[in-house]
mmCIF file with all atom_site columns, C-alpha atoms in Angstrom:
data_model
loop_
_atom_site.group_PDB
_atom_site.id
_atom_site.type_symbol
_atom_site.label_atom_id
_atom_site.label_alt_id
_atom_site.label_comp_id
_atom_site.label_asym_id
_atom_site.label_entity_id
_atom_site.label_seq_id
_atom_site.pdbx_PDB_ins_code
_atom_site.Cartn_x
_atom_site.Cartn_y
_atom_site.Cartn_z
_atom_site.occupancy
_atom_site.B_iso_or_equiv
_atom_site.pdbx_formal_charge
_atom_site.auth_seq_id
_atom_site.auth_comp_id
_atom_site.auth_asym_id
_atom_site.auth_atom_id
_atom_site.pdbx_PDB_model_num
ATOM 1   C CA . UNK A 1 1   ? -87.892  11.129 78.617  1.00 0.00 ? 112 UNK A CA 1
ATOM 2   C CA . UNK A 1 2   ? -87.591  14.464 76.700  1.00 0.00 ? 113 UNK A CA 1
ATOM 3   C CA . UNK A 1 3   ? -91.168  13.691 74.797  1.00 0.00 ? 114 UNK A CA 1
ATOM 4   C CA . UNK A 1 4   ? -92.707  12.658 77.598  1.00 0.00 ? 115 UNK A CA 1
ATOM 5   C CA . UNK A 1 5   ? -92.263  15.952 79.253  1.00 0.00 ? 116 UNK A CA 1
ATOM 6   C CA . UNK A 1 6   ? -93.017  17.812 76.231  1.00 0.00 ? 117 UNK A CA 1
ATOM 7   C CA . UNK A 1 7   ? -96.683  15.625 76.297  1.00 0.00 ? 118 UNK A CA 1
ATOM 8   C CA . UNK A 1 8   ? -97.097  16.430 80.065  1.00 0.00 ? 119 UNK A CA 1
ATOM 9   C CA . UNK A 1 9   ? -95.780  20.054 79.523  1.00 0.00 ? 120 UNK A CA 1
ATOM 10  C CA . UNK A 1 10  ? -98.880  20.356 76.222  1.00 0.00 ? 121 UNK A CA 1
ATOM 11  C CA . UNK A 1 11  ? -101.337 18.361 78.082  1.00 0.00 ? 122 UNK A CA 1
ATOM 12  C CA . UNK A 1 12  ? -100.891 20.231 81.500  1.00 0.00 ? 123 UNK A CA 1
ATOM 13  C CA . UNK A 1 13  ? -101.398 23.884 79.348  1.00 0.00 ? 124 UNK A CA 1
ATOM 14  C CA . UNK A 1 14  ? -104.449 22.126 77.569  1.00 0.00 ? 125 UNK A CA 1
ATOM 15  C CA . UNK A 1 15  ? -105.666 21.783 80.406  1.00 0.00 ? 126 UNK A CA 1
ATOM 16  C CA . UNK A 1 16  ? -105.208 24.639 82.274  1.00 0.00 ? 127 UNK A CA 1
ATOM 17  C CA . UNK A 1 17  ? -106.279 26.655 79.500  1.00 0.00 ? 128 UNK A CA 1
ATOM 18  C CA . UNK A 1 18  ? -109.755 24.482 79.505  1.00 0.00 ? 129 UNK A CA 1
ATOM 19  C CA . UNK A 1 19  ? -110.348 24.976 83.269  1.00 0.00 ? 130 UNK A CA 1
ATOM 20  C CA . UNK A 1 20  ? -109.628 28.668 82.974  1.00 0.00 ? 131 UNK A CA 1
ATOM 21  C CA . UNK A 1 21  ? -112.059 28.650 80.112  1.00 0.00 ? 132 UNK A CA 1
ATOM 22  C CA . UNK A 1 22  ? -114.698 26.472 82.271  1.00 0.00 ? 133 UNK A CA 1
ATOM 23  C CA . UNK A 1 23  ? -114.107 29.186 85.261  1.00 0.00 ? 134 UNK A CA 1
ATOM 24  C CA . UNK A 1 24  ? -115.168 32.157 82.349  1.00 0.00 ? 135 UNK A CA 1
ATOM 25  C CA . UNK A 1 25  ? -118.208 29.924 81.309  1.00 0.00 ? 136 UNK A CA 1
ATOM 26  C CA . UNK A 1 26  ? -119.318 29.595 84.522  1.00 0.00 ? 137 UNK A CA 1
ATOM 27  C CA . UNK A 1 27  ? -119.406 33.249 84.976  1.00 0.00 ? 138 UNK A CA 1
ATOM 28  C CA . UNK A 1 28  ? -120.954 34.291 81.681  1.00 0.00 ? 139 UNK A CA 1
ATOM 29  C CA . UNK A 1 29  ? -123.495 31.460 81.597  1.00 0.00 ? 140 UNK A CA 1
ATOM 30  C CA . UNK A 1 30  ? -124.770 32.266 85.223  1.00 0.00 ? 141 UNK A CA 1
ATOM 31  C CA . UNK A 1 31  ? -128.196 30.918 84.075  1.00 0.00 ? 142 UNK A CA 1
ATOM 32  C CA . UNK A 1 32  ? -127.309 27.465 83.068  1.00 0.00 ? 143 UNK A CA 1
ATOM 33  C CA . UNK A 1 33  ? -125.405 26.829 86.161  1.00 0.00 ? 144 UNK A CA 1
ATOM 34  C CA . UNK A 1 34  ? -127.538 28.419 89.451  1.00 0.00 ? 145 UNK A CA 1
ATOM 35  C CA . UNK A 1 35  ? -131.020 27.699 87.144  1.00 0.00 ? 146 UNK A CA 1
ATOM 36  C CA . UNK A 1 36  ? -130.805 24.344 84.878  1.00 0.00 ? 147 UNK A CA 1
ATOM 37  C CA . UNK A 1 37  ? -128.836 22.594 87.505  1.00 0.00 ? 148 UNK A CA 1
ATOM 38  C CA . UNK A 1 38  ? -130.155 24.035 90.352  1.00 0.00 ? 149 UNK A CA 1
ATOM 39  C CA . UNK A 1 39  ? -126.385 25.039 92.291  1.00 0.00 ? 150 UNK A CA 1
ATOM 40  C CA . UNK A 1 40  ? -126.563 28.115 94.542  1.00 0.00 ? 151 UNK A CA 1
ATOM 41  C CA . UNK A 1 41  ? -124.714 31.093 93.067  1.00 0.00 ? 152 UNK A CA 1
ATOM 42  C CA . UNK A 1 42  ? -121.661 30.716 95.912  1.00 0.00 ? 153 UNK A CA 1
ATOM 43  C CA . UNK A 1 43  ? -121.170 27.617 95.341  1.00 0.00 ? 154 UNK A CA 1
ATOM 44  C CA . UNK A 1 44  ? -120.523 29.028 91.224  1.00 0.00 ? 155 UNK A CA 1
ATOM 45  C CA . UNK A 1 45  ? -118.502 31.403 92.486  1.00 0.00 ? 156 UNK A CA 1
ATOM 46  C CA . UNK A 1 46  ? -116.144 29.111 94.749  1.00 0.00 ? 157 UNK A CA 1
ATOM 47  C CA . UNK A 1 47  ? -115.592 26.578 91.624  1.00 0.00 ? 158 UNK A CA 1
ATOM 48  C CA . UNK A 1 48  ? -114.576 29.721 89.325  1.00 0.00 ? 159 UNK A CA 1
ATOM 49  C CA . UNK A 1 49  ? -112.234 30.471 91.937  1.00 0.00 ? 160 UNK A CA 1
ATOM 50  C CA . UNK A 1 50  ? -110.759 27.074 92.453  1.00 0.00 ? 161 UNK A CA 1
ATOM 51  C CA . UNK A 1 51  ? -110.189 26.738 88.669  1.00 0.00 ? 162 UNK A CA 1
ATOM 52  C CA . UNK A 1 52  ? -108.055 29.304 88.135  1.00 0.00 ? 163 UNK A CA 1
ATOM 53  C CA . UNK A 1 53  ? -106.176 28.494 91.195  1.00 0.00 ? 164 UNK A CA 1
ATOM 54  C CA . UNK A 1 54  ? -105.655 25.228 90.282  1.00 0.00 ? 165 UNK A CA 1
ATOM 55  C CA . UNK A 1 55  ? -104.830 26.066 86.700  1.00 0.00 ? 166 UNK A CA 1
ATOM 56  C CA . UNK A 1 56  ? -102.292 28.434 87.498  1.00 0.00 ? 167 UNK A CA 1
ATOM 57  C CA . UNK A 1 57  ? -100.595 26.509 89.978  1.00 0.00 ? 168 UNK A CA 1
ATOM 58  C CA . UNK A 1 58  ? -99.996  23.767 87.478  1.00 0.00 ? 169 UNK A CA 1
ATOM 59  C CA . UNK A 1 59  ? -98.400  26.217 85.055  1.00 0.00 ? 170 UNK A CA 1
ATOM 60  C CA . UNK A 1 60  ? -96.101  27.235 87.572  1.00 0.00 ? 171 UNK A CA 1
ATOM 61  C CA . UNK A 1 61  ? -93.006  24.708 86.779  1.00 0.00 ? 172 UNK A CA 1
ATOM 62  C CA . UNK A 1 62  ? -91.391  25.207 90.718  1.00 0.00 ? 173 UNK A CA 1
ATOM 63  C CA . UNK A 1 63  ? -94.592  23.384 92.115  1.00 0.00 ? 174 UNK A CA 1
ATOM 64  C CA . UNK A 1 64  ? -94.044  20.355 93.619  1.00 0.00 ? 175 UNK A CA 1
ATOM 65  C CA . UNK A 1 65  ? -95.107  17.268 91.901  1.00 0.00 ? 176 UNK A CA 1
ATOM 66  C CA . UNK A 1 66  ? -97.456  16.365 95.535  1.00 0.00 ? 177 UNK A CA 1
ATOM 67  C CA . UNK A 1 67  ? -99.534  19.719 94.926  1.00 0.00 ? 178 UNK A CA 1
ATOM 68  C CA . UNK A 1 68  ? -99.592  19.391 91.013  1.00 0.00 ? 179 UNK A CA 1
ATOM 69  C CA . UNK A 1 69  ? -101.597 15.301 92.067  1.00 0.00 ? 180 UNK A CA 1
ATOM 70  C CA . UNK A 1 70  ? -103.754 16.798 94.087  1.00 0.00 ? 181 UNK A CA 1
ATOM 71  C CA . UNK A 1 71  ? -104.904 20.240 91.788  1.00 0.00 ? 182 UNK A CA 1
ATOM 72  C CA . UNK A 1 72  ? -105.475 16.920 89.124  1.00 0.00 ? 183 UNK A CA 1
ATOM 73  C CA . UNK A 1 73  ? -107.120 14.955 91.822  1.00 0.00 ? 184 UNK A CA 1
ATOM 74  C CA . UNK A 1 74  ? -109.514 18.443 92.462  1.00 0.00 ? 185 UNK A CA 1
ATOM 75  C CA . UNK A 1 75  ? -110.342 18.558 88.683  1.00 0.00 ? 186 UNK A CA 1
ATOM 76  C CA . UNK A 1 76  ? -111.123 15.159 88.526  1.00 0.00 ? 187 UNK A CA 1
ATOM 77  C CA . UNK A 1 77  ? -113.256 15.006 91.332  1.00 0.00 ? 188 UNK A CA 1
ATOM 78  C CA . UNK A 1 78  ? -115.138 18.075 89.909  1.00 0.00 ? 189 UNK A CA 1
ATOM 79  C CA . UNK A 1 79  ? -115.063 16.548 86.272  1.00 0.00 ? 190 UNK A CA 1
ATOM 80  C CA . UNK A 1 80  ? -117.225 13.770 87.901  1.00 0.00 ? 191 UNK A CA 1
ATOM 81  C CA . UNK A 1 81  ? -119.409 16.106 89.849  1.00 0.00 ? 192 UNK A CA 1
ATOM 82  C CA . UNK A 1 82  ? -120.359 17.774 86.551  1.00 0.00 ? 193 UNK A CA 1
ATOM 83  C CA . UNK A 1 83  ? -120.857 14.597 84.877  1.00 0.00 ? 194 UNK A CA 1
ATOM 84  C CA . UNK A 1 84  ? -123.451 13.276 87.551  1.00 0.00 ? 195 UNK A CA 1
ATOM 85  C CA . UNK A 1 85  ? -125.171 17.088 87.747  1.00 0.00 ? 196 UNK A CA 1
ATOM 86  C CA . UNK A 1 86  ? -125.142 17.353 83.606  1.00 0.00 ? 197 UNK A CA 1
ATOM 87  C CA . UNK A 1 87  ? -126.952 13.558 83.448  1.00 0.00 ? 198 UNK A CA 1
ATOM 88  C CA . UNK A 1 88  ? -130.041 14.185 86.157  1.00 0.00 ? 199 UNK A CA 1
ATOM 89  C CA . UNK A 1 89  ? -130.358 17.885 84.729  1.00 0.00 ? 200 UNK A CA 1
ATOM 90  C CA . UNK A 1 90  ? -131.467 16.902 81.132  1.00 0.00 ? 201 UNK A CA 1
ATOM 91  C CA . UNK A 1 91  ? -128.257 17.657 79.326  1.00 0.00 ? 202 UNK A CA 1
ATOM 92  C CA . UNK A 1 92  ? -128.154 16.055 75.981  1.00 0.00 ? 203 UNK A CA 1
ATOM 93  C CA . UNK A 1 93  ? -125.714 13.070 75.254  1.00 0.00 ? 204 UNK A CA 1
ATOM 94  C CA . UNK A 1 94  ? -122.426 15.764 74.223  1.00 0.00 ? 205 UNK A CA 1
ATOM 95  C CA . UNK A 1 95  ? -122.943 17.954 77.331  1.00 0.00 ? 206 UNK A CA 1
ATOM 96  C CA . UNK A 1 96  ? -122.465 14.824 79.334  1.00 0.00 ? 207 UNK A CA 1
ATOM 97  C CA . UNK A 1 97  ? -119.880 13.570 77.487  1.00 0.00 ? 208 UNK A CA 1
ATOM 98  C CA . UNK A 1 98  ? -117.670 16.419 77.583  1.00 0.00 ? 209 UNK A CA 1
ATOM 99  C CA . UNK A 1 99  ? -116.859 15.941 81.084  1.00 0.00 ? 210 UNK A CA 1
ATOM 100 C CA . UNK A 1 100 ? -116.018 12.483 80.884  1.00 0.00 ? 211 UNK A CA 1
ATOM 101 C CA . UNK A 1 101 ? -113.745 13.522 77.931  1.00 0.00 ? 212 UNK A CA 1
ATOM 102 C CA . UNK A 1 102 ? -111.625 15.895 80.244  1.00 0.00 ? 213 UNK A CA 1
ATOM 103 C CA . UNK A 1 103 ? -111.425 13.232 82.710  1.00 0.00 ? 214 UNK A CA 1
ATOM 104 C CA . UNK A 1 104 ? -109.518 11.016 80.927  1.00 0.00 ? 215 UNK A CA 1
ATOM 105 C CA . UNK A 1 105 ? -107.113 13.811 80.029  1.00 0.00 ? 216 UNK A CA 1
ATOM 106 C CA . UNK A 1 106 ? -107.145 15.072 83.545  1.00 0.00 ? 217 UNK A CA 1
ATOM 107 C CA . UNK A 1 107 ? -106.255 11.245 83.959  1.00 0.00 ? 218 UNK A CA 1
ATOM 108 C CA . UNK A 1 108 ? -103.574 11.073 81.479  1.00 0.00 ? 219 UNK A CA 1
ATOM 109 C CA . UNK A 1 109 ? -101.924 14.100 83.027  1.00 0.00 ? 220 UNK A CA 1
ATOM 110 C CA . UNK A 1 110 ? -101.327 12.490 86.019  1.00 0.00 ? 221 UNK A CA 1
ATOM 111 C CA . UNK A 1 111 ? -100.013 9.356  84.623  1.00 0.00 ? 222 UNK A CA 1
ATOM 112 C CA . UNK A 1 112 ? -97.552  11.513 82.872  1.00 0.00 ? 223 UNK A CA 1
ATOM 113 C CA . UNK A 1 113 ? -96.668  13.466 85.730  1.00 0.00 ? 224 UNK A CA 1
ATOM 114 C CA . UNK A 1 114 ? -95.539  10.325 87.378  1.00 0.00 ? 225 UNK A CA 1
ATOM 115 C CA . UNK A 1 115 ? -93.601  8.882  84.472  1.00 0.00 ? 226 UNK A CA 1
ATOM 116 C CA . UNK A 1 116 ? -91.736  12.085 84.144  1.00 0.00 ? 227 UNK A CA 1
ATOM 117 C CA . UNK A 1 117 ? -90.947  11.947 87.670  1.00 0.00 ? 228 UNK A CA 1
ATOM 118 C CA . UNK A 1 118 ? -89.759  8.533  87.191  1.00 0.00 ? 229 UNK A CA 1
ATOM 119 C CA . UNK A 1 119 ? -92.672  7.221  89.650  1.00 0.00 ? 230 UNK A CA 1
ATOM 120 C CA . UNK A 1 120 ? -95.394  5.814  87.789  1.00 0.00 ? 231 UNK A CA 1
ATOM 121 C CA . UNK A 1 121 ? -93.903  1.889  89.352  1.00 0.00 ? 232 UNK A CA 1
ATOM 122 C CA . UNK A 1 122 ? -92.837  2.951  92.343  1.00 0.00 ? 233 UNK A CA 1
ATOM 123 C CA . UNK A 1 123 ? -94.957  2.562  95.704  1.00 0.00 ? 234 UNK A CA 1
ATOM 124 C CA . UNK A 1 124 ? -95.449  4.253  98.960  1.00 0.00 ? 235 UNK A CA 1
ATOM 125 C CA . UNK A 1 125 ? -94.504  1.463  102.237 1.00 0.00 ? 236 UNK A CA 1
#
């Protein structure tokens, strides 16, 4: 049990760090996002914000396991959004790729979350 908190402990700050990197990216490649993929700049702006939201709520180790699925379940969702922009905005093959990449850690994470919680067989009647 003890490594498999250590693993979701590294993988959780892994990730964190990479969304709070993604949120400066964002903000310091203004160009790429509003102009090559054609978002509106508020729409930049509320993703930076959600990232590092997110990312610091997962650090926080009193959050409840409910709020840590659904920050993953965010990420995810916006690991596939940039997926689907990156491929019909002329991104070459590693630009797409990287976002598939995070969402199979994004993925792992939460399979770890629920084996460190003990509820990865367990199901909701």
């Amino acid at each position: 049990m003890k490594n498999k908190r250590f693993y979701y402990w590294l993988l959780t700050g892994l990730m964190s760090f990479y969304m709070l990197f993604a949120a400066w990216f964002a903000e310091t490649h203004q160009a790429d996002f509003t102009g090559r993929m054609g978002f509106p700049a508020y729409f930049r702006m509320e993703l930076t914000i959600a990232k590092i939201i997110g990312a610091l709520v997962l650090l926080f180790p009193q959050t409840p396991q409910r709020i840590r699925e659904w920050v993953y379940v965010g990420f995810c969702i916006c690991m596939i959004s940039a997926f689907i922009a990156k491929c019909n905005s002329g991104y070459g093959f590693m630009e797409v790729a990287q976002p598939v990449f995070s969402l199979v850690f994004f993925l792992l994470a939460i399979f770890l979350l629920n084996k460190v919680n003990g509820q990865a067989d367990s199901t909701v009647h």
